[in-house]
CSV table of C-alpha atoms and ligand atoms in Angstrom, one decimal:
chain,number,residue,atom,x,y,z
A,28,UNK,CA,0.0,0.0,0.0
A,29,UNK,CA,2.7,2.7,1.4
A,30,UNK,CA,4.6,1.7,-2.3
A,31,UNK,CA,1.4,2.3,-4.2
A,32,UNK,CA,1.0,5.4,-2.7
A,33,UNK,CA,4.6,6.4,-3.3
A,34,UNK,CA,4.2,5.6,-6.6
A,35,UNK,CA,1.1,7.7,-7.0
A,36,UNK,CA,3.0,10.7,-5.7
A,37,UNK,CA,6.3,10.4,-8.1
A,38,UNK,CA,4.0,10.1,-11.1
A,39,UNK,CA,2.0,13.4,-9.9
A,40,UNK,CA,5.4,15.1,-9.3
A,41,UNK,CA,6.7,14.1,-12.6
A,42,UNK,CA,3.8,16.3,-13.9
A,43,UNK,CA,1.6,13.5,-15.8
A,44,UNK,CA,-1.7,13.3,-15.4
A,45,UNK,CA,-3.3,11.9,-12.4
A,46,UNK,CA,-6.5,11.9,-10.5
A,47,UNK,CA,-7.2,11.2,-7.2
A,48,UNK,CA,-9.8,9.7,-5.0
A,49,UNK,CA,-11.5,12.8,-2.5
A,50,UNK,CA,-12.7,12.0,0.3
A,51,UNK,CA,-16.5,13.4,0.7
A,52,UNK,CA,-19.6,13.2,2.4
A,53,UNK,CA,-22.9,12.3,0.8
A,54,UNK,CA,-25.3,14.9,1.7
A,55,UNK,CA,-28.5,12.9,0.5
A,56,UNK,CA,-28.1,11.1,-2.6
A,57,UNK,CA,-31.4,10.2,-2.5
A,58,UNK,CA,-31.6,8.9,-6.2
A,59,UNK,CA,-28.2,7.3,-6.7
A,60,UNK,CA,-24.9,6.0,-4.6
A,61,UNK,CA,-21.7,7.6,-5.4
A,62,UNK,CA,-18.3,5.4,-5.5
A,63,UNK,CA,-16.1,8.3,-6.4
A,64,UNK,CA,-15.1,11.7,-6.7
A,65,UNK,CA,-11.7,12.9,-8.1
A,66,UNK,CA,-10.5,16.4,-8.7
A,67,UNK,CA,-7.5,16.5,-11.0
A,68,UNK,CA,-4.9,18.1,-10.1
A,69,UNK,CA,-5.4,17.2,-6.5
A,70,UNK,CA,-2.3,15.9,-4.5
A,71,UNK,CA,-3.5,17.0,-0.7
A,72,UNK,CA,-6.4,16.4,1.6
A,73,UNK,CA,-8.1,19.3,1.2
A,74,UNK,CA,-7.8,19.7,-2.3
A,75,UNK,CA,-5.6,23.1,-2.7
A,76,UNK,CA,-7.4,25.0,-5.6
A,77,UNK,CA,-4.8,27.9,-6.6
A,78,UNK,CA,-6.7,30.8,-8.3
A,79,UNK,CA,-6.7,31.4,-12.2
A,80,UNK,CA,-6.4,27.5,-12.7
A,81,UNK,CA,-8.9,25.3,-13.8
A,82,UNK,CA,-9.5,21.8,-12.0
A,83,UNK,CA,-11.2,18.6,-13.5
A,84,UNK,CA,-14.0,17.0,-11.3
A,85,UNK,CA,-14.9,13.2,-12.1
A,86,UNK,CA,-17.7,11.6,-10.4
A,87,UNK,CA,-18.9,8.2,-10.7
A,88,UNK,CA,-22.0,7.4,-9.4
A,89,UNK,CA,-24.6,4.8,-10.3
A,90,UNK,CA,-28.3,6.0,-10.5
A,91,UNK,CA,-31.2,4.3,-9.1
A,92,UNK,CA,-33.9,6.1,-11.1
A,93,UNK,CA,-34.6,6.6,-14.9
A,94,UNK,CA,-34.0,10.5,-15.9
A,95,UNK,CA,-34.4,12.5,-19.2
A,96,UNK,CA,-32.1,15.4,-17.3
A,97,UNK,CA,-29.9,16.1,-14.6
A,98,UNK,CA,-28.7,19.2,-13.9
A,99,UNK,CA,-26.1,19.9,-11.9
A,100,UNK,CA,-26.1,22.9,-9.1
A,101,UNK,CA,-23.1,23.3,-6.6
A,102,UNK,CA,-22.2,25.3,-3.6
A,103,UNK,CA,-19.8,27.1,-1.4
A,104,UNK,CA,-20.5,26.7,2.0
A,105,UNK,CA,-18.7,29.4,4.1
A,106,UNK,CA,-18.7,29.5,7.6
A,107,UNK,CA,-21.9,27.4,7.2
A,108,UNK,CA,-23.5,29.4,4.9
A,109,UNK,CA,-24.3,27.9,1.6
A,110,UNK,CA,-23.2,30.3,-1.3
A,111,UNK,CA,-24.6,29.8,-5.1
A,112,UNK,CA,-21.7,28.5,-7.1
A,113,UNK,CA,-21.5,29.1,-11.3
A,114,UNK,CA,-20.1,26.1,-12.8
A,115,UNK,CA,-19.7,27.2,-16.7
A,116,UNK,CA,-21.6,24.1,-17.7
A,117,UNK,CA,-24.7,23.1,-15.8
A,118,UNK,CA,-26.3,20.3,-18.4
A,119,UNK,CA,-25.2,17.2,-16.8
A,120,UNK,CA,-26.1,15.6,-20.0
A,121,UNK,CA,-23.6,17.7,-21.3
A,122,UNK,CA,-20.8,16.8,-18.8
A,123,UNK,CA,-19.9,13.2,-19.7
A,124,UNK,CA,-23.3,11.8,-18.7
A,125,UNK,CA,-25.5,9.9,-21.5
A,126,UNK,CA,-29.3,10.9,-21.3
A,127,UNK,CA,-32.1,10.0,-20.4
A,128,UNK,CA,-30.2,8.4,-17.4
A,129,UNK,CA,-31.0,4.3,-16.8
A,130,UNK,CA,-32.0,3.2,-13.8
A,131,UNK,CA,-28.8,0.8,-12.3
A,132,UNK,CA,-26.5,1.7,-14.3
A,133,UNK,CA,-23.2,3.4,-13.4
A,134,UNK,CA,-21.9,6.8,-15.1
A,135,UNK,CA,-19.1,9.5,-14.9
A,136,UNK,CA,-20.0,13.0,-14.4
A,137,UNK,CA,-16.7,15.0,-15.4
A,138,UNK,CA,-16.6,18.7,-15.7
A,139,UNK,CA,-14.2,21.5,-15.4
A,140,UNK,CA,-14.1,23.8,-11.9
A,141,UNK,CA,-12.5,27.0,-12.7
A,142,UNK,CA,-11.1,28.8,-10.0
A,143,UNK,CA,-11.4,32.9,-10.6
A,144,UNK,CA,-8.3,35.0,-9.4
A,145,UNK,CA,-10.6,37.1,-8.2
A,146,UNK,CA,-12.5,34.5,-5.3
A,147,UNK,CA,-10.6,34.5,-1.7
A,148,UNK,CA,-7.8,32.7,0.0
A,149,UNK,CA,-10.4,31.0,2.0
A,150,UNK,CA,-10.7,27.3,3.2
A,151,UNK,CA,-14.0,26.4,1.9
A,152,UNK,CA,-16.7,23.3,1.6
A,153,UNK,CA,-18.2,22.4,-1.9
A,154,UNK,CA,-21.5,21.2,-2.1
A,155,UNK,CA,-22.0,19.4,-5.5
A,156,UNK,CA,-25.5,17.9,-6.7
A,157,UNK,CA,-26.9,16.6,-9.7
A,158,UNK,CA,-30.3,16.6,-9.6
A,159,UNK,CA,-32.8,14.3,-11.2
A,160,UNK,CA,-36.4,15.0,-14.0
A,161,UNK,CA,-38.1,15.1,-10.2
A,162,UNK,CA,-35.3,17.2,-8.7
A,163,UNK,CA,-34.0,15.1,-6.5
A,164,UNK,CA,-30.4,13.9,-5.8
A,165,UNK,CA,-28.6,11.5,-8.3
A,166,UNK,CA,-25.5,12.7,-6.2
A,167,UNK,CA,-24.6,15.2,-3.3
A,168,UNK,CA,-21.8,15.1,-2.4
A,169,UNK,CA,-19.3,17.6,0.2
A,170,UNK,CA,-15.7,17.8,0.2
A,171,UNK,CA,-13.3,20.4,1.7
A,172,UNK,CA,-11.1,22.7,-0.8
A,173,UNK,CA,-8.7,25.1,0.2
A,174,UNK,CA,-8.1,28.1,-2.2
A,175,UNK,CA,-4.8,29.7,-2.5
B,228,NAG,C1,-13.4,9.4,-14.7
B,228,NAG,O1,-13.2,8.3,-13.8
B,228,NAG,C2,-13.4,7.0,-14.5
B,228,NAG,C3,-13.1,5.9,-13.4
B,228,NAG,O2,-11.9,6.1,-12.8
B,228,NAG,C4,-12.4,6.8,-15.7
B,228,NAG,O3,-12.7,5.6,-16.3
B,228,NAG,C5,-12.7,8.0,-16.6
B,228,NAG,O4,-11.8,7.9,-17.7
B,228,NAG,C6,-12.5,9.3,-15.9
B,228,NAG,N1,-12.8,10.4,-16.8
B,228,NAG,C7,-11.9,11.4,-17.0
B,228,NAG,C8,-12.4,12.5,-18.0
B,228,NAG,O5,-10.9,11.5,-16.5
C-alpha cells in the first residue's frame, strides 16, 4: 500500500496526469450512490485549488432512477452558509453523462471547476448535486477545498 502510494505521488510530481480519490460526504443522494469523486490536479487532503487554474472533477456514481435530465447545481459553503456557485456548464447531460439516465447503471459525471483570481484565500466546503427529472439527488456530495 505505502509503495502504491509512493508511486502515485512520483508520477504526480513528474507532472503527468493523475487523479485522485477525494474524500466526501454524501449529503442525501437520494436517487443514486456515489463510488467516487476525483479532482485533477489534486495531490492533498483538502484539495488546494490555486486561483486562475482550472480543476477537472470526475464523479462516478450509479443512478437508481430513470431521468431524461440532470442538472447539476453546486455550492460554497462558508462558515456554514451555503453560497450559489456558477459552474460554466450546468447540463449534466452535457458533462460526460449519456441521457435520459437508466435506472442501475453506473456513469461519470466530469466537468471542469474553474477557479477565478478574483475569489478568496479562503478554506472552503463544496456542495455538488446533480439533480434528477423530479429534482431530487442523483449525487450530493461535500468535500473540503482550500483556495490559494
Ligand atoms: C473518470 O473516472 C473513471 C473511473 O476512474 C475513468 O474511467 C474515466 O476515464 C474518468 N474520466 C476522465 C475524464 O478522467
Amino acid at each position: 500500500m505505502e509503495g502504491r502510494i509512493g508511486f502515485i505521488v512520483f508520477v504526480c510530481l513528474m507532472g503527468l496526469t493523475c487523479a485522485n480519490p477525494v474524500k466526501f460526504i454524501d449529503c442525501g443522494s437520494s436517487s443514486g450512490k456515489v463510488t467516487m469523486v476525483d479532482i485533477d490536479p489534486c495531490t492533498t487532503q483538502p484539495c488546494q485549488l490555486h486561483k486562475g487554474q482550472s480543476y477537472s472533477v470526475n464523479v462516478t456514481f450509479s443512478s437508481g432512477v430513470e431521468s431524461k435530465t440532470s442538472t447539476a447545481v453546486v455550492h460554497g459553503i462558508i462558515a456554514g452558509v451555503p453560497i450559489p456557485f456558477a459552474i460554466p456548464v450546468g447540463d449534466g447531460c452535457k458533462s460526460g453523462i449519456q441521457c435520459p439516465i437508466q435506472k442501475q447503471q453506473a456513469y461519470h459525471y466530469e466537468t471542469t471547476l474553474p477557479v477565478k483570481s478574483e475569489y478568496p484565500a479562503i478554506k472552503l466546503v463544496v456542495e455538488w448535486e446533480l439533480r434528477d427529472d423530479e429534482n431530487k439527488d442523483l449525487f450530493c456530495i461535500r468535500f473540503p477545498v482550500q483556495i490559494v
